[in-house]
mmCIF file with all atom_site columns, C-alpha atoms in Angstrom:
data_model
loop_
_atom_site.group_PDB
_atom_site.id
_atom_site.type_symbol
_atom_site.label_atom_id
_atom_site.label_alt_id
_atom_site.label_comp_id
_atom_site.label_asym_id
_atom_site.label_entity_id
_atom_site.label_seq_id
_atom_site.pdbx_PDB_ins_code
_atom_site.Cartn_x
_atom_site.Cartn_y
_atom_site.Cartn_z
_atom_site.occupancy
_atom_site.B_iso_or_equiv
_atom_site.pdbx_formal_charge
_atom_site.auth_seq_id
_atom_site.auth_comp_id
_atom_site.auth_asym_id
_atom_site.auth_atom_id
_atom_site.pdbx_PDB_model_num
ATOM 1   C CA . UNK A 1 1   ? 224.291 167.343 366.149 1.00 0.00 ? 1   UNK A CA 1
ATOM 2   C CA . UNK A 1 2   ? 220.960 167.813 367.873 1.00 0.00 ? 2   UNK A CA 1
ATOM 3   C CA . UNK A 1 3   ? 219.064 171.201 367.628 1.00 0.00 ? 3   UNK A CA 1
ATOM 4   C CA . UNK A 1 4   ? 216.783 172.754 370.535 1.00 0.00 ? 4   UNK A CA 1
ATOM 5   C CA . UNK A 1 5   ? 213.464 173.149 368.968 1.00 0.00 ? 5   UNK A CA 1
ATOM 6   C CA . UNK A 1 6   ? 211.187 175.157 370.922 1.00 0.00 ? 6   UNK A CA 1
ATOM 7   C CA . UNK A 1 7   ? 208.439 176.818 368.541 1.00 0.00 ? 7   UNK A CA 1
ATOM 8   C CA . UNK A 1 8   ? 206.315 175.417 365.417 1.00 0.00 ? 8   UNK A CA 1
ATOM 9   C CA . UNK A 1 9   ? 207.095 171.418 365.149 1.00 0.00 ? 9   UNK A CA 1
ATOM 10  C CA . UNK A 1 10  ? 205.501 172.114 360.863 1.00 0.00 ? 10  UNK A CA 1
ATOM 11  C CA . UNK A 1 11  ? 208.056 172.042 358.276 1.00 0.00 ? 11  UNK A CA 1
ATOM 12  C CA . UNK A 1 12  ? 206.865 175.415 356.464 1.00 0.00 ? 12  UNK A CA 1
ATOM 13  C CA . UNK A 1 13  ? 208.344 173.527 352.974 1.00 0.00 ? 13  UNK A CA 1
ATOM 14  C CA . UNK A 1 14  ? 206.747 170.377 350.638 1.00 0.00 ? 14  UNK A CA 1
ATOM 15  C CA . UNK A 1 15  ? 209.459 168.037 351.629 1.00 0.00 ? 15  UNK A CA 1
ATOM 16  C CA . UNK A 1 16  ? 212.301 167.887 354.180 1.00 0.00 ? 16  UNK A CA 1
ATOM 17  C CA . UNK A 1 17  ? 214.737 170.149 353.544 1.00 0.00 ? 17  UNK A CA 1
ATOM 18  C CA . UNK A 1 18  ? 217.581 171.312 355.236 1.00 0.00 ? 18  UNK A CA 1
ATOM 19  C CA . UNK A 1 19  ? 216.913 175.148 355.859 1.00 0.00 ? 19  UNK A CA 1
ATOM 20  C CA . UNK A 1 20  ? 213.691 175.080 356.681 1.00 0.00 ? 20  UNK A CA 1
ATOM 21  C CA . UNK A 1 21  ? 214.446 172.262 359.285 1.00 0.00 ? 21  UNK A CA 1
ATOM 22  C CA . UNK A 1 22  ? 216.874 174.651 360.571 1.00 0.00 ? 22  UNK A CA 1
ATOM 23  C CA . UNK A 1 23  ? 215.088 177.484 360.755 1.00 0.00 ? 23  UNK A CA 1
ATOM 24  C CA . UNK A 1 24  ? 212.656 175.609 363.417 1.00 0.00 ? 24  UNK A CA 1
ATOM 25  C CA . UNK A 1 25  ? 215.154 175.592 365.846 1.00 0.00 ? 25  UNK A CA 1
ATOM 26  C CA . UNK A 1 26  ? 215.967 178.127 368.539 1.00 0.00 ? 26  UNK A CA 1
ATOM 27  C CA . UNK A 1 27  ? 220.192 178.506 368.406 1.00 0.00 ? 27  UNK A CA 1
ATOM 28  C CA . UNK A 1 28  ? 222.446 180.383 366.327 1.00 0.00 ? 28  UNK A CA 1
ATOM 29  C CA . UNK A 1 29  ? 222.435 178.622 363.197 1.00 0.00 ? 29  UNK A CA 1
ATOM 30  C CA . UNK A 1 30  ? 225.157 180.728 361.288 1.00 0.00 ? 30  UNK A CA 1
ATOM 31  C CA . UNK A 1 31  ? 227.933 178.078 361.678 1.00 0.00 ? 31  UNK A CA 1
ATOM 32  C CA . UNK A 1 32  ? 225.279 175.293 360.515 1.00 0.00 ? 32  UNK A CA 1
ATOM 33  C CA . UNK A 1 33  ? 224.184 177.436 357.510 1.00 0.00 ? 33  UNK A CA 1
ATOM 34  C CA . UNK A 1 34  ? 227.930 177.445 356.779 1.00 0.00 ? 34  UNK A CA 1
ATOM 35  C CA . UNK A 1 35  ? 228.600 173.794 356.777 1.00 0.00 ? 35  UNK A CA 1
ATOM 36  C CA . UNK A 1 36  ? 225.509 173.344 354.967 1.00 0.00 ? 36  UNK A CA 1
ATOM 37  C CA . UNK A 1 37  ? 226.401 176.188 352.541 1.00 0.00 ? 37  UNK A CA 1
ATOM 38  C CA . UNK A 1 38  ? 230.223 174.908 351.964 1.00 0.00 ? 38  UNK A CA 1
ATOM 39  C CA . UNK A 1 39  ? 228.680 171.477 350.925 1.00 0.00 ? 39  UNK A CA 1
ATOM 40  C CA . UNK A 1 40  ? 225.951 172.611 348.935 1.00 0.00 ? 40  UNK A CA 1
ATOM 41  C CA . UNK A 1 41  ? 228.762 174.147 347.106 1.00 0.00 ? 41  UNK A CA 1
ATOM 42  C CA . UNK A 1 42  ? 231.237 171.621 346.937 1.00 0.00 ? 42  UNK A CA 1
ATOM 43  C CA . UNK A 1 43  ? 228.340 168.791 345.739 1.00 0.00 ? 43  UNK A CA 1
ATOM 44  C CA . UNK A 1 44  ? 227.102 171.129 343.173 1.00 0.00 ? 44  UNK A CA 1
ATOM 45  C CA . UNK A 1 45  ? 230.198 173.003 341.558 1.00 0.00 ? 45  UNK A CA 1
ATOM 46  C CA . UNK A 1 46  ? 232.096 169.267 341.495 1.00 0.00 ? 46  UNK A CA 1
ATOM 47  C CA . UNK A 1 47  ? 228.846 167.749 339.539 1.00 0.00 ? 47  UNK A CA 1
ATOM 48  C CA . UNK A 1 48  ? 228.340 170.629 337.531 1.00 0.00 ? 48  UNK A CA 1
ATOM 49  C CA . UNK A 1 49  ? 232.518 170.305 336.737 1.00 0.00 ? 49  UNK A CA 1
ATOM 50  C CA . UNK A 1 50  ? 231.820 166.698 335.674 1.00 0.00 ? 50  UNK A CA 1
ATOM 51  C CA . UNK A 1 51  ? 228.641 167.755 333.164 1.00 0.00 ? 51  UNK A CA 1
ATOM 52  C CA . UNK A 1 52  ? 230.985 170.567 331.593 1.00 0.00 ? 52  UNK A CA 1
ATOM 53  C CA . UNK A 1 53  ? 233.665 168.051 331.169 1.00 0.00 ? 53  UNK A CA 1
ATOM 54  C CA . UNK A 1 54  ? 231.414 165.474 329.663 1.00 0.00 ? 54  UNK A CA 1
ATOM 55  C CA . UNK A 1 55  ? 229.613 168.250 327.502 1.00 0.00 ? 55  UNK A CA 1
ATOM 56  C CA . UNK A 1 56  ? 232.739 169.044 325.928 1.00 0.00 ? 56  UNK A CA 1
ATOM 57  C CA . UNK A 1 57  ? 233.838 165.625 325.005 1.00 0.00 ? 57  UNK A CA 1
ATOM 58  C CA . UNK A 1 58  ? 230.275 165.307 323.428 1.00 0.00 ? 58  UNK A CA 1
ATOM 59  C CA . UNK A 1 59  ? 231.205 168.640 321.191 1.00 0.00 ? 59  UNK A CA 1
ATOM 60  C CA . UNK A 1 60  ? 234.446 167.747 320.345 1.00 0.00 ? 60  UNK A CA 1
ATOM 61  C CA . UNK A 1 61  ? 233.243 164.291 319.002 1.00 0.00 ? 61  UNK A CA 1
ATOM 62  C CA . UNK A 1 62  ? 230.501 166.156 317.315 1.00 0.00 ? 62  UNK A CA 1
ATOM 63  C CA . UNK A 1 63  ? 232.948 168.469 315.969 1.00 0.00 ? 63  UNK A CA 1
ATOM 64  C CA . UNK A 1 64  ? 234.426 165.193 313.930 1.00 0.00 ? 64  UNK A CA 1
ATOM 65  C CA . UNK A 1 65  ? 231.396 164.362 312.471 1.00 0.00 ? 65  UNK A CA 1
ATOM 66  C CA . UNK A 1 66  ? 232.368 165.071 308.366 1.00 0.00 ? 66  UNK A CA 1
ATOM 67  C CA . UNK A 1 67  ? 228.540 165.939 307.538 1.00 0.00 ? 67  UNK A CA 1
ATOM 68  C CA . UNK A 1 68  ? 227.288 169.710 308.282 1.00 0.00 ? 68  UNK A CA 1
ATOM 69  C CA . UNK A 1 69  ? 223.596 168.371 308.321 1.00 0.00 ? 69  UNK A CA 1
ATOM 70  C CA . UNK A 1 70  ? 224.756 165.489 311.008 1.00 0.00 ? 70  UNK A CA 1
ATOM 71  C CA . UNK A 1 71  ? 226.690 168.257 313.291 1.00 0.00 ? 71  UNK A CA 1
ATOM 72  C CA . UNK A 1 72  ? 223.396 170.361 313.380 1.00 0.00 ? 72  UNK A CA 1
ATOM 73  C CA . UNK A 1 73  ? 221.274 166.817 314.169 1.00 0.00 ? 73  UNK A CA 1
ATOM 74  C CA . UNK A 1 74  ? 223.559 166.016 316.925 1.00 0.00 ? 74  UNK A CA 1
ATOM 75  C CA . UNK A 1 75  ? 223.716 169.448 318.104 1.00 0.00 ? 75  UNK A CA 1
ATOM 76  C CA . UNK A 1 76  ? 220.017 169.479 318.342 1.00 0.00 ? 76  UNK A CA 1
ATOM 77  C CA . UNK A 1 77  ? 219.750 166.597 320.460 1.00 0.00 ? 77  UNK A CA 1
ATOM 78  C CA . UNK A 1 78  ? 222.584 167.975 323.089 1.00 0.00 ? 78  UNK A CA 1
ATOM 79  C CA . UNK A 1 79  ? 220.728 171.425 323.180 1.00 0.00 ? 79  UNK A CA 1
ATOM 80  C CA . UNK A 1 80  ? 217.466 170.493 324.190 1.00 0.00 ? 80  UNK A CA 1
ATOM 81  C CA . UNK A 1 81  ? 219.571 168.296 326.731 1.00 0.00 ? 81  UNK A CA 1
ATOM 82  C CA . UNK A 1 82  ? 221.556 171.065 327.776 1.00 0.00 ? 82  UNK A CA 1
ATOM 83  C CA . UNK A 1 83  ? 218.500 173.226 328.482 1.00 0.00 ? 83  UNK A CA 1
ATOM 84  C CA . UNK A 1 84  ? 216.767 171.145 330.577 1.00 0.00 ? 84  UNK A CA 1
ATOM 85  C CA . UNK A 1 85  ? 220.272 170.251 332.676 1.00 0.00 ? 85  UNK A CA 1
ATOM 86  C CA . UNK A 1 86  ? 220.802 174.002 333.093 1.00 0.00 ? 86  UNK A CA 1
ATOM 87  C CA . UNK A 1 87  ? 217.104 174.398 334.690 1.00 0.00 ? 87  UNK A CA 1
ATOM 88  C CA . UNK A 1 88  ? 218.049 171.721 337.297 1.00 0.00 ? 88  UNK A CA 1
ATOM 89  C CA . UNK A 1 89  ? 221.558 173.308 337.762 1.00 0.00 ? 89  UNK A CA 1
ATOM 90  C CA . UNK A 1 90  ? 220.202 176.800 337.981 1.00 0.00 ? 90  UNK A CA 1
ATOM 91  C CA . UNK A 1 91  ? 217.550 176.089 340.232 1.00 0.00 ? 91  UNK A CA 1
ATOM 92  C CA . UNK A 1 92  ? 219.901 174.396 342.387 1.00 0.00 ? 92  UNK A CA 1
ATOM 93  C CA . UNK A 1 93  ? 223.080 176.792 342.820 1.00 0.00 ? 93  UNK A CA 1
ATOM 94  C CA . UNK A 1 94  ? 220.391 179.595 343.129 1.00 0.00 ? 94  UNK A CA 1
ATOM 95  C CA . UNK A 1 95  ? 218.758 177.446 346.375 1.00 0.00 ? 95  UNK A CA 1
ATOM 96  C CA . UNK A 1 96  ? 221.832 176.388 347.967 1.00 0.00 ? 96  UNK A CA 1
ATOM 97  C CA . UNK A 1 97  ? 224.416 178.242 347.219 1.00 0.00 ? 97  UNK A CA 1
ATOM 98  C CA . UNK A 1 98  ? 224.213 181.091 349.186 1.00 0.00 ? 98  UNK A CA 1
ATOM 99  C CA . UNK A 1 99  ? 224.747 181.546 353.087 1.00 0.00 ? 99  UNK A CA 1
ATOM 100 C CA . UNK A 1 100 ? 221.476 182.491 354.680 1.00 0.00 ? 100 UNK A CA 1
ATOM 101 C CA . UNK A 1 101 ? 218.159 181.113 353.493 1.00 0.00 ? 101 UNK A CA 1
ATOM 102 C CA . UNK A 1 102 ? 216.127 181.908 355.640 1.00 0.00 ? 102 UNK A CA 1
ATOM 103 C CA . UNK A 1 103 ? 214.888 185.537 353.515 1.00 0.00 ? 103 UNK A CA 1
ATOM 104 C CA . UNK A 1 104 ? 213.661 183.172 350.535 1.00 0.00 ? 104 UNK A CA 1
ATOM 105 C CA . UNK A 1 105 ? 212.402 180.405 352.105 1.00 0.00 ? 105 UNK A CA 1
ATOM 106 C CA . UNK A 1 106 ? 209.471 181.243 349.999 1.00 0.00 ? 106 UNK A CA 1
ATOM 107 C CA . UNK A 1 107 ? 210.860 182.016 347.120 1.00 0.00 ? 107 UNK A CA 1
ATOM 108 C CA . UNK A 1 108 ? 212.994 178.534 347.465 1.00 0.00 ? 108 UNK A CA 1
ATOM 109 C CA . UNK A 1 109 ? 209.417 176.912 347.541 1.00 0.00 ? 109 UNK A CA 1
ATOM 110 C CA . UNK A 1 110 ? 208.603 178.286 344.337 1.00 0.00 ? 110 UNK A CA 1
ATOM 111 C CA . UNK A 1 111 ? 211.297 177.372 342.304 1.00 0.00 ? 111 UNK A CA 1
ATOM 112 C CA . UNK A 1 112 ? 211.697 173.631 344.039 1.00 0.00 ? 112 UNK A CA 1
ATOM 113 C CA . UNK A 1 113 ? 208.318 173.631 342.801 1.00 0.00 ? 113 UNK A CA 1
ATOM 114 C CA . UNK A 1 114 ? 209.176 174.410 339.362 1.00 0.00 ? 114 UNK A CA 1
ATOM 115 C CA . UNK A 1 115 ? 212.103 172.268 339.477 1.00 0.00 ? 115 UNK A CA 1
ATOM 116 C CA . UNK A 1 116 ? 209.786 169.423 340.062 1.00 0.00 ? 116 UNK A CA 1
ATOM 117 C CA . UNK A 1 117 ? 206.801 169.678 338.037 1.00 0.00 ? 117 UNK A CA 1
ATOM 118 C CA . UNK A 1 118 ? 207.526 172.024 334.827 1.00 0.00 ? 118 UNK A CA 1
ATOM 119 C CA . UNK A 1 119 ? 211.121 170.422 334.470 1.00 0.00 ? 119 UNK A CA 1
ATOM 120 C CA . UNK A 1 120 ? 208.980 166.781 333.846 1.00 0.00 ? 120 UNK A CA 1
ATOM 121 C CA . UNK A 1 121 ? 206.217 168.124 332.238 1.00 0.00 ? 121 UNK A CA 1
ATOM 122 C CA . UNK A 1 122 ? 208.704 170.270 329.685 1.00 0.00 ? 122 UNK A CA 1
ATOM 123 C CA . UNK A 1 123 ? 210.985 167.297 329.203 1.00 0.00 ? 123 UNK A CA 1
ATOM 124 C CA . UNK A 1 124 ? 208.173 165.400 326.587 1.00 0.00 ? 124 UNK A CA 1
ATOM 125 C CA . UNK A 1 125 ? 208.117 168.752 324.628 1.00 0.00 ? 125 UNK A CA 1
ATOM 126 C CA . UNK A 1 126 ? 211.282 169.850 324.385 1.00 0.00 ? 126 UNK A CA 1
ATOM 127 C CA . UNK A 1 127 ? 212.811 166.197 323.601 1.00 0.00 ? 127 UNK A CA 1
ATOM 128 C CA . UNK A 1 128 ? 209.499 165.785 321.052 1.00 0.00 ? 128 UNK A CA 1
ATOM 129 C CA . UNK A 1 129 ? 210.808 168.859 318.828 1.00 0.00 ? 129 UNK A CA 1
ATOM 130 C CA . UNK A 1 130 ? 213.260 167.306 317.315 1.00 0.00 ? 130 UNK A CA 1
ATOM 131 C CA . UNK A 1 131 ? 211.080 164.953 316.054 1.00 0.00 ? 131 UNK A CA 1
ATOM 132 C CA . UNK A 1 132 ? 209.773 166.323 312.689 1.00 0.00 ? 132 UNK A CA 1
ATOM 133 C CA . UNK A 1 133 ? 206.198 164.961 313.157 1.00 0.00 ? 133 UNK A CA 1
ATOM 134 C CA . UNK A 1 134 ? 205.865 166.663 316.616 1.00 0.00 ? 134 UNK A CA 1
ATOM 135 C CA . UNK A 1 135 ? 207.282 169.853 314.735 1.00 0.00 ? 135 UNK A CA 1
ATOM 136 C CA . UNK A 1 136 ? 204.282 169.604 312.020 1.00 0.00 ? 136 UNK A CA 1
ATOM 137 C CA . UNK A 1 137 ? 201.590 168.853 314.851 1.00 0.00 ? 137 UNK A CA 1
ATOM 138 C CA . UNK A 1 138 ? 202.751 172.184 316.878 1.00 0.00 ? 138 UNK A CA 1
ATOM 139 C CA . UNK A 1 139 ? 203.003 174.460 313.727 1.00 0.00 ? 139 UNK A CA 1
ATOM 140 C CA . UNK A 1 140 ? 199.232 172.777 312.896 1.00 0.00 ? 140 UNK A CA 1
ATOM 141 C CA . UNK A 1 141 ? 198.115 173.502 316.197 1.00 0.00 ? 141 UNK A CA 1
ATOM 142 C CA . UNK A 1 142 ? 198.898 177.098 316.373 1.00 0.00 ? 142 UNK A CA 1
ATOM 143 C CA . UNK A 1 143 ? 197.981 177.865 312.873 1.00 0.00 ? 143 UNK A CA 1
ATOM 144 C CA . UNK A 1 144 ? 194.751 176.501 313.835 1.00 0.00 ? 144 UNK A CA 1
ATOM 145 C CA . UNK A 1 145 ? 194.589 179.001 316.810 1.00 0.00 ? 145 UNK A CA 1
ATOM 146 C CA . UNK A 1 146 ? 195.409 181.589 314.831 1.00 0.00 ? 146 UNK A CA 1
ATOM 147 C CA . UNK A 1 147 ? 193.003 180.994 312.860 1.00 0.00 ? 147 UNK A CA 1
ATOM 148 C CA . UNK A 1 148 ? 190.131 180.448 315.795 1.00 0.00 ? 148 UNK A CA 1
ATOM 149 C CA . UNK A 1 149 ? 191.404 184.033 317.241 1.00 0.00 ? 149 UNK A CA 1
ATOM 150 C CA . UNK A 1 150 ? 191.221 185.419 313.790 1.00 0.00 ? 150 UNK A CA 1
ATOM 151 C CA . UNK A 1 151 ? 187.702 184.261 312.983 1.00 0.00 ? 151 UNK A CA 1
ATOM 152 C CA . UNK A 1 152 ? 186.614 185.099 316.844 1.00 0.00 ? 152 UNK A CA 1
ATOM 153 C CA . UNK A 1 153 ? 187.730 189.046 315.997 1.00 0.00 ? 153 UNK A CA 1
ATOM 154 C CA . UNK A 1 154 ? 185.988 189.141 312.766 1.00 0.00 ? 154 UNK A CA 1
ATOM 155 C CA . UNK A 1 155 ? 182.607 188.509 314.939 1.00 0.00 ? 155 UNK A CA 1
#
């Protein structure tokens, strides 16, 4: 379906996406917004459907595991997982699922923006806690601050 664009030919967004593309052009968008909103919704409430289903295979088979100590490993490893699927999910649903977007274009900006860089730039550190030696090196490193602010007061 072509769009009459008449005004501003600049994407006000970092990448093409669909609302701000459609908020270039000069028709009623409302039935557009709909389609758009309706499969938003249906993409992200069917994959989010499959990760719930999956999750809860994962905790019933951890749930078998005989050992309390191996239960707690394996339910280490699936929450830092889970936490940095639910920023991606969250981030998502909030964007798209919701009929207008044209009031938090802006706002949209933001959080695609935190979506792309803090998600990656988390992932290292959350994934790196459960690894005892990365545990050691972060309670080092902020004993050693303490310390530094400690010794900076004293002066």
């Amino acid at each position: 379906v072509g769009l009459p664009y008449c005004g501003p030919n600049v994407i006000d967004h970092f990448f093409c996406d669909s609302a701000p593309l459609l908020h270039l052009a000069c028709a009623d968008i409302h039935i557009i917004e709909l389609l758009d909103f309706l499969s938003s919704l249906v993409l992200l409430i069917s994959s989010l459907s499959l990760t719930v289903v999956s999750y809860v295979y994962v905790i019933s088979t951890i749930l078998k595991i005989p050992s309390g100590q191996g239960q707690r490993k394996a339910f280490a490893t699936c929450a830092t997982h889970f936490i940095v699927v639910s920023m991606g999910y969250g981030i998502s649903i909030f964007v798209y699922v919701h009929l207008s977007q044209k009031s938090s274009l802006h706002l949209n900006k933001i959080l695609f923006i935190l979506s792309s860089v803090l998600t990656p730039l988390l992932n290292p550190f959350i994934f790196g806690l459960r690894n005892e030696t990365m545990k050691d090196a972060l309670k080092d490193s902020l004993a050693k601050d303490r310390n530094f602010l400690k010794g900076m007061r004293s002066k």
